[in-house]
CSV table of C-alpha atoms and ligand atoms in Angstrom, one decimal:
chain,number,residue,atom,x,y,z
A,1,UNK,CA,-20.1,-28.2,-19.4
A,2,UNK,CA,-20.4,-24.6,-20.2
A,3,UNK,CA,-18.6,-22.6,-23.2
A,4,UNK,CA,-15.4,-21.3,-22.0
A,5,UNK,CA,-15.1,-17.6,-22.4
A,6,UNK,CA,-11.3,-16.6,-23.6
A,7,UNK,CA,-9.9,-13.2,-22.4
A,8,UNK,CA,-10.1,-11.9,-26.0
A,9,UNK,CA,-13.9,-12.5,-26.3
A,10,UNK,CA,-14.3,-11.1,-22.5
A,11,UNK,CA,-12.6,-7.8,-23.6
A,12,UNK,CA,-14.6,-7.3,-27.0
A,13,UNK,CA,-17.8,-8.0,-25.4
A,14,UNK,CA,-17.2,-5.5,-22.4
A,15,UNK,CA,-16.0,-2.9,-25.0
A,16,UNK,CA,-19.9,-2.5,-25.6
A,17,UNK,CA,-19.8,-1.1,-21.7
A,18,UNK,CA,-18.4,1.9,-23.1
A,19,UNK,CA,-20.4,3.7,-25.8
A,20,UNK,CA,-17.3,6.0,-27.1
A,21,UNK,CA,-14.9,2.9,-27.0
A,22,UNK,CA,-12.8,2.7,-30.3
A,23,UNK,CA,-11.0,-0.3,-29.6
A,24,UNK,CA,-7.8,0.8,-28.6
A,25,UNK,CA,-7.8,0.0,-25.0
A,26,UNK,CA,-9.1,-3.6,-26.0
A,27,UNK,CA,-6.1,-3.7,-28.3
A,28,UNK,CA,-4.0,-2.5,-25.3
A,29,UNK,CA,-5.4,-5.5,-23.0
A,30,UNK,CA,-4.9,-8.1,-25.6
A,31,UNK,CA,-1.3,-7.0,-26.1
A,32,UNK,CA,-0.6,-7.5,-22.3
A,33,UNK,CA,-2.2,-10.6,-22.3
A,34,UNK,CA,-0.1,-11.8,-25.3
A,35,UNK,CA,3.2,-10.4,-23.5
A,36,UNK,CA,2.1,-12.1,-20.2
A,37,UNK,CA,1.9,-15.5,-22.2
A,38,UNK,CA,5.5,-14.8,-23.4
A,39,UNK,CA,6.7,-14.0,-19.9
A,40,UNK,CA,4.8,-16.9,-18.4
A,41,UNK,CA,6.5,-19.4,-20.9
A,42,UNK,CA,10.1,-17.8,-19.8
A,43,UNK,CA,9.2,-17.9,-16.0
A,44,UNK,CA,8.6,-21.4,-16.6
A,45,UNK,CA,11.9,-22.1,-17.6
A,46,UNK,CA,13.7,-20.1,-14.9
A,47,UNK,CA,15.1,-23.1,-13.5
A,48,UNK,CA,16.9,-24.0,-16.5
A,49,UNK,CA,19.0,-21.0,-17.0
A,50,UNK,CA,22.0,-21.1,-14.6
A,51,UNK,CA,21.8,-24.8,-14.0
A,52,UNK,CA,21.2,-26.1,-17.5
A,53,UNK,CA,21.2,-23.3,-20.1
A,54,UNK,CA,24.2,-21.5,-18.6
A,55,UNK,CA,24.2,-18.7,-16.0
A,56,UNK,CA,23.1,-15.0,-16.3
A,57,UNK,CA,25.6,-13.1,-18.4
A,58,UNK,CA,26.7,-16.4,-20.2
A,59,UNK,CA,26.3,-16.4,-24.1
A,60,UNK,CA,23.9,-19.3,-25.3
A,61,UNK,CA,24.0,-21.2,-28.5
A,62,UNK,CA,22.5,-18.5,-30.4
A,63,UNK,CA,25.1,-16.2,-29.5
A,64,UNK,CA,22.5,-14.0,-27.3
A,65,UNK,CA,23.4,-13.3,-23.4
A,66,UNK,CA,21.2,-15.2,-20.9
A,67,UNK,CA,19.4,-12.1,-19.0
A,68,UNK,CA,18.0,-11.9,-15.7
A,69,UNK,CA,14.4,-12.8,-15.8
A,70,UNK,CA,13.1,-9.5,-14.7
A,71,UNK,CA,15.0,-7.8,-17.5
A,72,UNK,CA,13.7,-10.3,-20.2
A,73,UNK,CA,10.1,-9.4,-18.8
A,74,UNK,CA,10.7,-5.8,-18.9
A,75,UNK,CA,12.0,-6.0,-22.4
A,76,UNK,CA,8.8,-8.3,-23.5
A,77,UNK,CA,6.3,-5.6,-22.0
A,78,UNK,CA,7.9,-2.6,-23.6
A,79,UNK,CA,8.3,-4.5,-27.0
A,80,UNK,CA,4.5,-5.1,-26.9
A,81,UNK,CA,3.8,-1.6,-26.0
A,82,UNK,CA,6.2,0.2,-28.4
A,83,UNK,CA,4.8,-1.8,-31.3
A,84,UNK,CA,1.3,-2.3,-30.3
A,85,UNK,CA,0.6,1.4,-31.4
A,86,UNK,CA,-1.9,2.3,-28.4
A,87,UNK,CA,0.9,3.4,-26.0
A,88,UNK,CA,2.9,6.7,-26.3
A,89,UNK,CA,5.3,6.0,-23.2
A,90,UNK,CA,5.9,3.9,-20.3
A,91,UNK,CA,7.5,3.9,-16.7
A,92,UNK,CA,8.7,0.3,-15.3
A,93,UNK,CA,10.3,-0.5,-12.1
A,94,UNK,CA,13.4,-1.5,-14.2
A,95,UNK,CA,13.9,1.9,-15.8
A,96,UNK,CA,15.3,5.0,-13.6
A,97,UNK,CA,13.3,7.3,-16.1
A,98,UNK,CA,10.3,6.9,-18.1
A,99,UNK,CA,10.6,5.9,-21.9
A,100,UNK,CA,8.6,8.0,-24.4
A,101,UNK,CA,8.2,6.2,-27.6
A,102,UNK,CA,9.3,8.3,-30.9
A,103,UNK,CA,7.5,6.7,-33.8
A,104,UNK,CA,4.8,8.4,-35.3
A,105,UNK,CA,2.1,5.8,-34.3
A,106,UNK,CA,3.2,5.7,-30.7
A,107,UNK,CA,3.1,9.3,-30.6
A,108,UNK,CA,-0.4,9.1,-31.6
A,109,UNK,CA,-1.0,6.5,-28.9
A,110,UNK,CA,-3.7,7.6,-26.2
A,111,UNK,CA,-2.5,5.5,-23.1
A,112,UNK,CA,0.5,5.5,-20.9
A,113,UNK,CA,1.5,2.1,-19.0
A,114,UNK,CA,3.1,2.0,-15.8
A,115,UNK,CA,4.2,-1.4,-14.6
A,116,UNK,CA,6.4,-3.8,-12.6
A,117,UNK,CA,7.5,-6.5,-15.0
A,118,UNK,CA,8.3,-8.9,-12.6
A,119,UNK,CA,7.7,-8.5,-8.8
A,120,UNK,CA,8.9,-10.4,-6.2
A,121,UNK,CA,12.3,-10.7,-7.6
A,122,UNK,CA,13.8,-12.3,-4.5
A,123,UNK,CA,11.6,-15.3,-5.1
A,124,UNK,CA,12.7,-16.0,-8.8
A,125,UNK,CA,15.6,-18.1,-8.0
A,126,UNK,CA,13.8,-20.1,-5.5
A,127,UNK,CA,10.7,-21.3,-7.6
A,128,UNK,CA,8.1,-19.4,-5.5
A,129,UNK,CA,5.3,-17.5,-7.5
A,130,UNK,CA,6.0,-14.1,-8.7
A,131,UNK,CA,3.7,-11.9,-10.8
A,132,UNK,CA,3.7,-8.7,-13.3
A,133,UNK,CA,1.7,-5.4,-12.1
A,134,UNK,CA,0.2,-2.6,-14.7
A,135,UNK,CA,-1.6,0.4,-14.8
A,136,UNK,CA,-3.0,2.2,-17.6
A,137,UNK,CA,-4.1,5.8,-18.0
A,138,UNK,CA,-5.1,8.3,-20.5
A,139,UNK,CA,-2.3,10.6,-21.4
A,140,UNK,CA,-2.6,14.1,-20.3
A,141,UNK,CA,-0.3,15.5,-22.9
A,142,UNK,CA,-1.3,16.1,-26.6
A,143,UNK,CA,-1.9,13.2,-28.7
A,144,UNK,CA,0.7,13.2,-31.7
A,145,UNK,CA,3.7,14.4,-29.3
A,146,UNK,CA,5.9,12.5,-27.1
A,147,UNK,CA,4.7,11.4,-23.7
A,148,UNK,CA,6.0,13.5,-20.7
A,149,UNK,CA,6.6,13.1,-16.9
A,150,UNK,CA,3.2,14.6,-16.3
A,151,UNK,CA,1.6,11.6,-18.2
A,152,UNK,CA,3.1,9.3,-15.9
A,153,UNK,CA,2.6,11.3,-12.3
A,154,UNK,CA,-1.2,11.0,-12.2
A,155,UNK,CA,-3.4,10.1,-9.2
A,156,UNK,CA,-4.5,6.7,-9.0
A,157,UNK,CA,-8.0,7.5,-9.2
A,158,UNK,CA,-7.4,8.3,-12.8
A,159,UNK,CA,-6.6,4.7,-13.8
A,160,UNK,CA,-8.4,3.6,-16.7
A,161,UNK,CA,-7.5,0.1,-16.2
A,162,UNK,CA,-5.2,-2.0,-14.0
A,163,UNK,CA,-4.1,-5.7,-13.5
A,164,UNK,CA,-1.6,-8.3,-12.4
A,165,UNK,CA,-0.5,-11.6,-13.7
A,166,UNK,CA,0.4,-14.3,-11.1
A,167,UNK,CA,2.8,-16.9,-12.5
A,168,UNK,CA,1.7,-19.5,-9.7
A,169,UNK,CA,1.0,-23.1,-9.9
A,170,UNK,CA,-1.0,-21.7,-12.8
A,171,UNK,CA,-0.7,-18.4,-14.7
A,172,UNK,CA,-3.7,-16.1,-14.0
A,173,UNK,CA,-4.6,-12.5,-15.2
A,174,UNK,CA,-6.6,-10.5,-13.1
A,175,UNK,CA,-7.9,-7.0,-14.3
A,176,UNK,CA,-10.4,-4.0,-13.9
A,177,UNK,CA,-11.4,-1.6,-16.0
A,178,UNK,CA,-13.5,0.2,-13.4
A,179,UNK,CA,-16.6,-2.2,-13.7
A,180,UNK,CA,-15.4,-5.0,-11.5
A,181,UNK,CA,-12.6,-7.4,-11.5
A,182,UNK,CA,-12.3,-10.6,-13.4
A,183,UNK,CA,-9.9,-13.4,-13.3
A,184,UNK,CA,-8.6,-15.7,-15.8
A,185,UNK,CA,-6.5,-18.8,-16.1
A,186,UNK,CA,-4.2,-19.6,-18.7
A,187,UNK,CA,-4.8,-23.0,-20.2
A,188,UNK,CA,-1.5,-24.0,-21.7
A,189,UNK,CA,-3.0,-26.5,-23.9
A,190,UNK,CA,-4.7,-23.9,-25.8
A,191,UNK,CA,-2.4,-20.9,-25.1
A,192,UNK,CA,-5.5,-18.9,-24.1
A,193,UNK,CA,-6.5,-17.1,-20.7
A,194,UNK,CA,-9.8,-18.4,-19.7
A,195,UNK,CA,-12.5,-16.7,-17.7
A,196,UNK,CA,-12.1,-18.4,-14.3
A,197,UNK,CA,-13.1,-15.9,-11.6
A,198,UNK,CA,-16.1,-13.8,-12.8
A,199,UNK,CA,-16.7,-10.9,-11.0
A,200,UNK,CA,-14.1,-11.3,-8.2
A,201,UNK,CA,-15.3,-9.9,-4.8
A,202,UNK,CA,-12.9,-9.7,-1.9
A,203,UNK,CA,-14.3,-11.0,1.3
A,204,UNK,CA,-15.3,-8.1,3.9
A,205,UNK,CA,-13.0,-9.7,6.4
A,206,UNK,CA,-10.8,-12.9,6.9
A,207,UNK,CA,-8.3,-14.5,9.2
A,208,UNK,CA,-5.3,-14.2,7.3
A,209,UNK,CA,-2.4,-11.6,7.9
A,210,UNK,CA,0.7,-10.8,5.7
A,211,UNK,CA,3.6,-8.9,6.8
A,212,UNK,CA,7.5,-8.9,7.0
A,213,UNK,CA,7.3,-9.6,10.9
A,214,UNK,CA,11.1,-9.2,10.8
A,215,UNK,CA,10.5,-5.5,10.7
A,216,UNK,CA,8.1,-5.4,13.7
A,217,UNK,CA,10.7,-3.8,16.1
A,218,UNK,CA,11.4,-1.1,13.7
A,219,UNK,CA,7.5,0.0,13.0
A,220,UNK,CA,5.4,2.6,14.8
A,221,UNK,CA,3.5,1.4,17.8
A,222,UNK,CA,0.0,1.4,16.1
A,223,UNK,CA,1.4,-1.7,13.6
A,224,UNK,CA,2.8,-3.3,16.5
A,225,UNK,CA,-0.6,-3.1,18.3
A,226,UNK,CA,-2.4,-4.5,15.1
A,227,UNK,CA,-0.3,-7.3,14.7
A,228,UNK,CA,-0.8,-8.0,18.4
A,229,UNK,CA,-4.5,-7.8,18.0
A,230,UNK,CA,-4.1,-10.4,15.0
A,231,UNK,CA,-2.3,-12.7,17.2
A,232,UNK,CA,-4.8,-12.2,20.4
A,233,UNK,CA,-7.5,-14.4,21.4
A,234,UNK,CA,-9.4,-11.1,22.2
A,235,UNK,CA,-9.7,-10.3,18.5
A,236,UNK,CA,-13.1,-10.0,16.4
A,237,UNK,CA,-12.4,-13.8,15.6
A,238,UNK,CA,-11.7,-14.9,19.4
A,239,UNK,CA,-8.5,-16.7,18.3
A,240,UNK,CA,-5.2,-15.6,16.5
A,241,UNK,CA,-5.3,-15.2,12.7
A,242,UNK,CA,-3.2,-17.3,10.6
A,243,UNK,CA,0.1,-15.3,9.4
A,244,UNK,CA,1.0,-16.1,5.7
A,245,UNK,CA,3.7,-13.9,3.9
A,246,UNK,CA,5.0,-14.9,0.6
A,247,UNK,CA,7.2,-12.0,0.0
A,248,UNK,CA,5.5,-11.6,-3.6
A,249,UNK,CA,3.0,-8.8,-3.5
A,250,UNK,CA,1.0,-10.4,-6.4
A,251,UNK,CA,0.7,-13.6,-4.7
A,252,UNK,CA,-0.1,-12.5,-1.2
A,253,UNK,CA,-2.5,-10.1,-2.5
A,254,UNK,CA,-4.3,-12.6,-4.8
A,255,UNK,CA,-4.7,-15.0,-2.0
A,256,UNK,CA,-6.1,-12.3,0.1
A,257,UNK,CA,-8.8,-11.5,-2.7
A,258,UNK,CA,-9.8,-15.0,-2.7
A,259,UNK,CA,-9.9,-16.0,1.0
A,260,UNK,CA,-10.0,-12.5,2.7
A,261,UNK,CA,-7.2,-11.1,4.4
A,262,UNK,CA,-4.7,-8.2,4.9
A,263,UNK,CA,-1.4,-7.3,3.4
A,264,UNK,CA,0.9,-4.7,5.3
A,265,UNK,CA,4.0,-3.1,4.2
A,266,UNK,CA,4.4,0.1,6.6
A,267,UNK,CA,6.8,2.5,7.0
A,268,UNK,CA,10.1,1.7,9.3
A,269,UNK,CA,12.4,3.6,11.4
A,270,UNK,CA,14.7,3.0,8.3
A,271,UNK,CA,12.3,3.4,5.6
A,272,UNK,CA,9.7,5.8,6.7
A,273,UNK,CA,7.8,5.2,3.3
A,274,UNK,CA,8.1,1.5,3.4
A,275,UNK,CA,9.2,-0.4,0.4
A,276,UNK,CA,6.6,-0.4,-2.3
A,277,UNK,CA,6.0,1.8,-5.2
A,278,UNK,CA,3.0,4.0,-5.5
A,279,UNK,CA,2.6,3.9,-9.3
A,280,UNK,CA,3.1,0.3,-10.5
A,281,UNK,CA,2.8,-1.7,-7.4
A,282,UNK,CA,0.3,0.1,-5.0
A,283,UNK,CA,-1.9,2.1,-7.2
A,284,UNK,CA,-3.0,-0.8,-9.5
A,285,UNK,CA,-3.6,-3.0,-6.8
A,286,UNK,CA,-5.4,-0.3,-4.9
A,287,UNK,CA,-7.7,0.2,-8.0
A,288,UNK,CA,-8.4,-3.5,-8.2
A,289,UNK,CA,-8.9,-3.9,-4.3
A,290,UNK,CA,-11.6,-1.3,-4.2
A,291,UNK,CA,-13.2,-2.7,-7.3
A,292,UNK,CA,-13.6,-5.8,-5.4
A,293,UNK,CA,-15.0,-4.2,-2.5
A,294,UNK,CA,-11.6,-3.9,-0.6
A,295,UNK,CA,-9.5,-1.1,0.7
A,296,UNK,CA,-6.1,0.1,0.1
A,297,UNK,CA,-4.5,2.9,2.4
A,298,UNK,CA,-1.2,4.1,3.6
A,299,UNK,CA,-2.8,3.3,7.1
A,300,UNK,CA,-3.9,7.1,7.1
A,301,UNK,CA,-4.9,7.9,3.6
A,302,UNK,CA,-6.6,6.5,0.6
A,303,UNK,CA,-3.8,5.1,-2.0
A,304,UNK,CA,-5.8,6.4,-5.0
A,305,UNK,CA,-5.8,10.0,-3.7
A,306,UNK,CA,-2.2,10.5,-3.4
A,307,UNK,CA,-0.5,13.1,-5.7
A,308,UNK,CA,2.3,11.5,-6.8
A,309,UNK,CA,5.8,13.6,-7.2
A,310,UNK,CA,8.3,10.9,-8.4
A,311,UNK,CA,8.4,7.9,-10.7
A,312,UNK,CA,9.6,5.4,-7.9
A,313,UNK,CA,7.9,7.1,-4.8
A,314,UNK,CA,7.4,4.6,-2.2
A,315,UNK,CA,4.6,4.4,0.1
A,316,UNK,CA,3.3,2.5,3.0
A,317,UNK,CA,0.5,0.1,2.2
A,318,UNK,CA,-2.2,-1.6,3.8
A,319,UNK,CA,-4.5,-3.4,1.6
A,320,UNK,CA,-7.1,-6.0,1.6
A,321,UNK,CA,-10.4,-6.9,3.2
A,322,UNK,CA,-12.1,-3.9,4.3
A,323,UNK,CA,-12.9,-4.5,7.9
A,324,UNK,CA,-9.3,-5.3,8.5
A,325,UNK,CA,-7.7,-2.5,6.9
A,326,UNK,CA,-10.0,-0.2,8.9
A,327,UNK,CA,-9.3,-2.2,12.0
A,328,UNK,CA,-5.6,-1.8,11.4
A,329,UNK,CA,-6.1,2.0,10.7
A,330,UNK,CA,-8.1,2.5,13.8
A,331,UNK,CA,-4.9,1.7,15.7
A,332,UNK,CA,-2.5,4.2,14.0
A,333,UNK,CA,-2.2,7.6,15.4
B,1,AHM,P1,10.4,-6.0,-5.6
B,1,AHM,O1,9.8,-5.2,-6.7
B,1,AHM,O2,12.0,-5.8,-5.6
B,1,AHM,O3,10.4,-7.6,-6.0
B,1,AHM,O4,10.0,-5.7,-4.3
B,1,AHM,C1,8.7,-5.9,-3.9
B,1,AHM,C2,8.7,-7.0,-2.9
B,1,AHM,C3,7.1,-7.4,-2.9
B,1,AHM,O5,6.6,-8.2,-3.9
B,1,AHM,C4,6.8,-8.0,-1.8
B,1,AHM,O6,5.8,-8.0,-1.1
B,1,AHM,C5,8.0,-7.3,-1.0
B,1,AHM,O7,8.8,-6.4,-1.8
B,1,AHM,C6,9.1,-8.1,0.1
B,1,AHM,O8,9.9,-7.2,0.8
B,1,AHM,P2,10.6,-7.9,2.0
B,1,AHM,O9,11.7,-8.7,1.5
B,1,AHM,O10,11.2,-6.5,2.5
B,1,AHM,O11,9.6,-8.3,3.2
B,2,MG,MG1,8.1,-4.8,-7.4
């Protein structure tokens, strides 16, 4: 049996890769790990709310109102960032506007974090995997002042680190700080994330495709052609691929990272920009995909090159195994 490497040990060891690192990013990543453990614990209790602990909106025995799980997760991460001291401001799916922290310590923080605290919210009530997605940037505003909108609206290629936490049959944290991708599984018996998937590489191709095919008739022809290709005996594999759609982006993405596959959320007639948000869903996963040898595009352009204009901006997403994304793009005109 080899020695277990915990996430904290790994982060410390990796700090040496960055000659001028002062430890702030390491502390921030550790704060994220602690918050995700708390959220993981709460997610594991999700079925008890409503049926045993009382419905959302009810007041529990401590006199606290039961909150929706995505709000609980949002508060947990915000608290970690606000009191951690490394972050001057955040933006999240749960907040219409970004939040600039006002304490002196926070104003001296070098980083901003953009995150989706609990993605796949329609799956919470039915006990299907959900996830957290996060993206970290250096602020562009002056240290010592409050965070600004410009700090939040940076291109994905400026990301310093990004990751996701998957609350699946086990809880996993996967992250990159620009030198490959590593995955850690939470061992609940010791409360530590342990290195379980070192140096993750996305297979160059695969035979799994994930898309909400309910939308197929309102997609552009190129998307319809690609899905027909996936289902055809005339494709590169000589047999139809398997369709797999969980409806939780983190879970669908993670499966494709390991097995090889493509995830598509294209624009539709009713929503030309698709559904997914650039800043805290597409950019972080695009950074991870590329670091693992995969690809992430809108079908036409690289996700990480997009200049953001709004916090909750949506973009179409084609992400996964390189050859599969390239093939899909070749059919769009
Ligand atoms: P959410 O942030 O409101 O949960 O929406 C994002 C989710 C993704 O996790 C998932 O892939 C997609 O929306 C599912 O959308 P649809 O129900 O349209 O297939
Ligand atoms: Mg989401």
